[in-house]
Short mmCIF file of C-alpha atoms and ligand atoms in Angstrom, two decimals:
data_model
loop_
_atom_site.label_atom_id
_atom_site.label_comp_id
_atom_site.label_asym_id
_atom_site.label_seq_id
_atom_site.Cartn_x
_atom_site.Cartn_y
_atom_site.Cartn_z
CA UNK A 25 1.62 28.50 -21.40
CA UNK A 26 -0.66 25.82 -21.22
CA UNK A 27 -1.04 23.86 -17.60
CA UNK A 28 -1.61 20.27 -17.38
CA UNK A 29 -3.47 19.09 -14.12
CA UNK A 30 -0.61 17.19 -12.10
CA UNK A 31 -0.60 13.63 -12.73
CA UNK A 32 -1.58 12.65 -9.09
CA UNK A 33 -4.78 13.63 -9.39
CA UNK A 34 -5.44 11.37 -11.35
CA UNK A 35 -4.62 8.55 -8.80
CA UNK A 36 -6.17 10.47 -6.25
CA UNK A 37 -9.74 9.94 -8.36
CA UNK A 38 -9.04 5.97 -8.89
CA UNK A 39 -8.37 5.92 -5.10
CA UNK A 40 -11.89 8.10 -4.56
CA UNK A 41 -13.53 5.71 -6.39
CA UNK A 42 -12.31 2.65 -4.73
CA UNK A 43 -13.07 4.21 -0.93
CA UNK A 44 -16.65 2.58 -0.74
CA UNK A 45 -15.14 -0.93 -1.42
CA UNK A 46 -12.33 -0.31 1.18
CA UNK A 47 -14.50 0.57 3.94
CA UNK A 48 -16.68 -2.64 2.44
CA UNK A 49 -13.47 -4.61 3.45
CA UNK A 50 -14.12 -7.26 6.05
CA UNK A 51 -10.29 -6.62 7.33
CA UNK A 52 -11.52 -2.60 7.81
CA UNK A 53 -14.81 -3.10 8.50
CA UNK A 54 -13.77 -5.47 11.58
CA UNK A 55 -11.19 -2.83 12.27
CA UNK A 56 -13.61 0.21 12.32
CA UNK A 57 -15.66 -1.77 14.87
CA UNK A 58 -12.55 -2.19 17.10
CA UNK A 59 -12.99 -6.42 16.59
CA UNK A 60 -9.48 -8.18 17.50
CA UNK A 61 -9.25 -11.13 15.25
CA UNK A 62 -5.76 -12.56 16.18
CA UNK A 63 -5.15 -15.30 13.57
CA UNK A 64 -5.90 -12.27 10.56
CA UNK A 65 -3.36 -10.12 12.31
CA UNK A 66 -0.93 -12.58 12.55
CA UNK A 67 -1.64 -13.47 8.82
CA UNK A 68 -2.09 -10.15 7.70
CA UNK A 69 1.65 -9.25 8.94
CA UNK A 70 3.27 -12.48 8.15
CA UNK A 71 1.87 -11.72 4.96
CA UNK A 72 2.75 -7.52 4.59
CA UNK A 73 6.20 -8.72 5.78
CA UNK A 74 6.17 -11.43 3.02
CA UNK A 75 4.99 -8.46 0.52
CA UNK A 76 7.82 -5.35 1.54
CA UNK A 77 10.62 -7.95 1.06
CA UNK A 78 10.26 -8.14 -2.49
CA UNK A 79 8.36 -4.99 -2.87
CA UNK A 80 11.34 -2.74 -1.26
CA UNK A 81 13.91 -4.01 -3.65
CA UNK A 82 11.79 -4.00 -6.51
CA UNK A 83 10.81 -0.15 -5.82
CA UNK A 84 14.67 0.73 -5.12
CA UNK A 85 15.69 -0.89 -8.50
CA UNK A 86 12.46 1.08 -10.55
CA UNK A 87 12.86 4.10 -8.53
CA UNK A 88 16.90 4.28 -9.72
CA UNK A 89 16.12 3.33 -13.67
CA UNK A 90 13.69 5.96 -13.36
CA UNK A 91 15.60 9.21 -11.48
CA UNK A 92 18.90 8.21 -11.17
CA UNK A 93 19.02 8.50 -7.73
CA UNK A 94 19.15 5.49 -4.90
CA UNK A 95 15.73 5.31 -3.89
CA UNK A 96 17.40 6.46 -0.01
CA UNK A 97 16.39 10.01 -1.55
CA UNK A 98 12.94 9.43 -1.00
CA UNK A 99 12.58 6.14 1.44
CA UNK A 100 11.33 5.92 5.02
CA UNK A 101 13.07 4.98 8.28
CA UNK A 102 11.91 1.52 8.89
CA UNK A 103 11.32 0.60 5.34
CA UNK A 104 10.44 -3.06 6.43
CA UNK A 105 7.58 -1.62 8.58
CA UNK A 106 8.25 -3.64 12.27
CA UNK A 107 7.17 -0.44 14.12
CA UNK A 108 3.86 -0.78 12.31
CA UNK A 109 3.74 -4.72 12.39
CA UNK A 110 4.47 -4.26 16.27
CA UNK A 111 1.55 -2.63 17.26
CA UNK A 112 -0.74 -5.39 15.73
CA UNK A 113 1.48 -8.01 17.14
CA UNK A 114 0.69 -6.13 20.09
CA UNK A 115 -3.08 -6.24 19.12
CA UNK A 116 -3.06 -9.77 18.84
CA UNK A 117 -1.17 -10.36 21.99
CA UNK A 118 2.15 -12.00 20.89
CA UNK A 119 5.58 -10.31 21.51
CA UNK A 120 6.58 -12.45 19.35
CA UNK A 121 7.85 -10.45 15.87
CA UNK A 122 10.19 -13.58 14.72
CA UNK A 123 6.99 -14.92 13.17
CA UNK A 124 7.49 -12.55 10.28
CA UNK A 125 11.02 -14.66 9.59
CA UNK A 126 9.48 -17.67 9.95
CA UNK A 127 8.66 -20.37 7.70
CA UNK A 128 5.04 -19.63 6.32
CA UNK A 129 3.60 -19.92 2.91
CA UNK A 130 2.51 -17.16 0.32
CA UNK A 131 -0.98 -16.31 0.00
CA UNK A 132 -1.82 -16.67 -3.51
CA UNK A 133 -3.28 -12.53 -3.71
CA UNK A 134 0.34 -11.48 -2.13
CA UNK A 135 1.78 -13.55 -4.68
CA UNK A 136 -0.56 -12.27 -6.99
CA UNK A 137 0.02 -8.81 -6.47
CA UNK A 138 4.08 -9.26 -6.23
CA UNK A 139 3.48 -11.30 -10.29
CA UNK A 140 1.46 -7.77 -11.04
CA UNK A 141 3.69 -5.18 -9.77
CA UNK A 142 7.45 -6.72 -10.86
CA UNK A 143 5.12 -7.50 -15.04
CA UNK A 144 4.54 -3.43 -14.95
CA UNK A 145 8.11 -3.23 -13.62
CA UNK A 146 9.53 -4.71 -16.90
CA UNK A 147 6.96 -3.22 -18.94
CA UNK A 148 7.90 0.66 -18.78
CA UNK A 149 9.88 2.44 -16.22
CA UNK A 150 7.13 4.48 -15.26
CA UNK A 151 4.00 2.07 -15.31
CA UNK A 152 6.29 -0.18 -13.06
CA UNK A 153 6.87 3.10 -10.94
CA UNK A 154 3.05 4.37 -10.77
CA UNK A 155 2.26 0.92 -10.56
CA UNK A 156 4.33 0.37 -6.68
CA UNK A 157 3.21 4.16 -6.13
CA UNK A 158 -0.52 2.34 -4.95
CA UNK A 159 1.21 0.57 -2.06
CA UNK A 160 2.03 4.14 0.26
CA UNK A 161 -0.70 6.26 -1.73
CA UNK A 162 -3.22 3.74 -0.97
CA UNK A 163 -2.22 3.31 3.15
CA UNK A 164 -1.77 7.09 3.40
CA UNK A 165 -5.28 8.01 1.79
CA UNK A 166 -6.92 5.50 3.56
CA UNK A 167 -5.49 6.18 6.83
CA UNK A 168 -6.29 9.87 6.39
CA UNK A 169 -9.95 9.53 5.27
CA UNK A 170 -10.87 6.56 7.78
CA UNK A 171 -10.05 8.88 10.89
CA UNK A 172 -11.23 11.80 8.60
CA UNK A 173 -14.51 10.29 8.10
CA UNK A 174 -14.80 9.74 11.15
CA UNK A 175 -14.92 5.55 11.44
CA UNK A 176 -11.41 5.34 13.17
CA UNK A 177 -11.95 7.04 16.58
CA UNK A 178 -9.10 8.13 18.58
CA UNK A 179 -10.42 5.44 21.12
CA UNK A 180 -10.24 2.73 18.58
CA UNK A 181 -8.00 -0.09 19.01
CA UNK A 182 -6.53 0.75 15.99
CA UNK A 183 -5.55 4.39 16.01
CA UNK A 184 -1.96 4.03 16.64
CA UNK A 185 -1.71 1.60 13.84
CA UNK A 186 -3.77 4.18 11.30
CA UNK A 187 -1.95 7.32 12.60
CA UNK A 188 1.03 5.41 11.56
CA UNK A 189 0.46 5.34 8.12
CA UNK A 190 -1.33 8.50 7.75
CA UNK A 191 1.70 10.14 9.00
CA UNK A 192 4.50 7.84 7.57
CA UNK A 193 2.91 7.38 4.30
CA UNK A 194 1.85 10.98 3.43
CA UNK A 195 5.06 12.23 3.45
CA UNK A 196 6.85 9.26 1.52
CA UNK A 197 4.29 9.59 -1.11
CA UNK A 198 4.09 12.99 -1.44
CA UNK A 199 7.77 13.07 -2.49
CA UNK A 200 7.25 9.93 -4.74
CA UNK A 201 4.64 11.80 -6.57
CA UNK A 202 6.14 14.83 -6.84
CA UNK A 203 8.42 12.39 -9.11
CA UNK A 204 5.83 10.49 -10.84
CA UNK A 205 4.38 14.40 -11.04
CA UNK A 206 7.60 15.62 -12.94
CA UNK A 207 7.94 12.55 -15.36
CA UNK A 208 4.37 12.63 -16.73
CA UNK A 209 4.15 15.08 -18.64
CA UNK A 210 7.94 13.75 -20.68
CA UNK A 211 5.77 10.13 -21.12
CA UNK A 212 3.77 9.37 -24.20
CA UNK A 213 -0.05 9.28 -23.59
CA UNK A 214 -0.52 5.38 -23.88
CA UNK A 215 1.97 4.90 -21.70
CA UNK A 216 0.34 7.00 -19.12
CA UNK A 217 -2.99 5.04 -19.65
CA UNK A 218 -1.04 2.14 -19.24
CA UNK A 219 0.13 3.53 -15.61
CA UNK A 220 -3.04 4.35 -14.91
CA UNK A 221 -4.48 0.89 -15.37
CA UNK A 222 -1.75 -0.47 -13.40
CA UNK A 223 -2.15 1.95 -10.27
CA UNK A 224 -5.91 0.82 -10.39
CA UNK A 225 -5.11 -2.84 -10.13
CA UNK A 226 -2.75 -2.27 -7.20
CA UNK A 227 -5.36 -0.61 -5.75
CA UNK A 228 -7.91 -3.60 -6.23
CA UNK A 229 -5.26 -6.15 -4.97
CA UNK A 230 -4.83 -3.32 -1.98
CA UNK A 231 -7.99 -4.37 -0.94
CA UNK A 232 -7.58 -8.07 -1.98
CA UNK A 233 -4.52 -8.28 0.51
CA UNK A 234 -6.96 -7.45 3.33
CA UNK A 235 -9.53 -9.23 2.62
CA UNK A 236 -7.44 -12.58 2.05
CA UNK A 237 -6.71 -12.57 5.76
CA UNK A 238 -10.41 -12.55 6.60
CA UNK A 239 -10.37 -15.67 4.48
CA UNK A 240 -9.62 -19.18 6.06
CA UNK A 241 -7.86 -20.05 3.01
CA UNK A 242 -4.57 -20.26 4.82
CA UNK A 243 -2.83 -23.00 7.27
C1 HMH B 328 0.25 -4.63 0.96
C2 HMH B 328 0.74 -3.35 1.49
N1 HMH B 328 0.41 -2.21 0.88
C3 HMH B 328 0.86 -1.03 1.33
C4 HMH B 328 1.67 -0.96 2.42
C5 HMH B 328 2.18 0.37 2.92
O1 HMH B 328 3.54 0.50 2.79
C6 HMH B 328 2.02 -2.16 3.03
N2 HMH B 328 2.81 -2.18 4.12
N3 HMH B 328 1.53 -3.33 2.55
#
């Protein structure tokens, strides 16, 4: 019988290629030096909490076209991320989480990205489905190779917040790709390139979404 290297490796070699410009990031290169730069935090999670609530329903509606199953099989506790948010809210000194339900506007990458991922969505099934698969693969490899690599140190500011997506996000995405693992191989070959692309502009408007809050672009 003839083997077919799993699918996910493939997204694991976009992801290695796009490392260097990740740690390039002015969000993780401020973060790997332990800098506190309130007004990004408090962007960055007005703006990750603007992101999940259209991501999250977006991924439950692909996820069900696609298996059949509520998307419950495979999702987190805390979907909406406030345990993660929380510890930079804590970073940036504010107990104060109801900012995220506030009135604020959409940075145009966020929007950007959302426009991106919900196209692929009514594309195909599956390029819709490898296409939101960049959001946890992307967190979870970067988590994992920024304290692997040594440049988040366990007396970094930031280790809670990295250790929570290197644990969270591993095992969400793991599951998701055994999916995206089992469906590749029934999917015609352009459509696979056509995932492929997809996952590799998530994962440049990944890094775009940091960066934005480095940015004084915003009010
Ligand atoms: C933009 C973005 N990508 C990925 C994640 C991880 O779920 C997140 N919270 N936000």
């Amino acid at each position: 019988m003839m083997t077919t290297e799993p699918f996910s490796l493939k997204l694991r070699a976009i992801m290695e290629r796009y490392r260097p410009d990740f740690y390039a990031n002015p969000f993780i290169q401020a973060m790997q030096e332990g800098q506190i730069n309130e007004q990004a935090l408090l962007a960055y999670v007005q703006q990750d909490h603007r992101y999940l609530d259209s991501y999250l329903p977006l991924y439950e509606e692909v996820f069900h076209k696609v298996t059949g199953q509520p998307a419950s099989a495979v999702t987190k506790q805390d979907p909406k991320e406030y345990e993660a948010h929380q510890i930079l809210l804590d970073l940036a000194g504010t107990s104060d989480a109801s900012l995220q339900t506030g009135d604020y506007e959409t940075l145009p990458t966020t929007r950007a990205y959302l426009d991106q991922l919900t196209a692929a969505a009514a594309e195909d099934d599956f390029v819709g489905l490898v296409a939101l698969a960049a959001c946890p693969f992307d967190y979870g490899y970067l988590a994992d190779y920024l304290i692997r690599d040594g440049l988040i140190k366990p007396d970094n500011p930031f280790i809670t917040w990295v250790g929570y997506y290197r644990g969270v996000e591993q095992s969400f995405t793991d599951q998701l790709l055994t999916v995206i693992n089992r469906l590749a191989p029934m999917v015609a070959n352009e459509v696979q390139d056509r995932a492929l692309a997809e996952f590799e502009r998530s994962t440049q408007y990944e890094n775009a979404f940091f960066a934005q809050v480095m940015e004084e672009t915003y009010a």
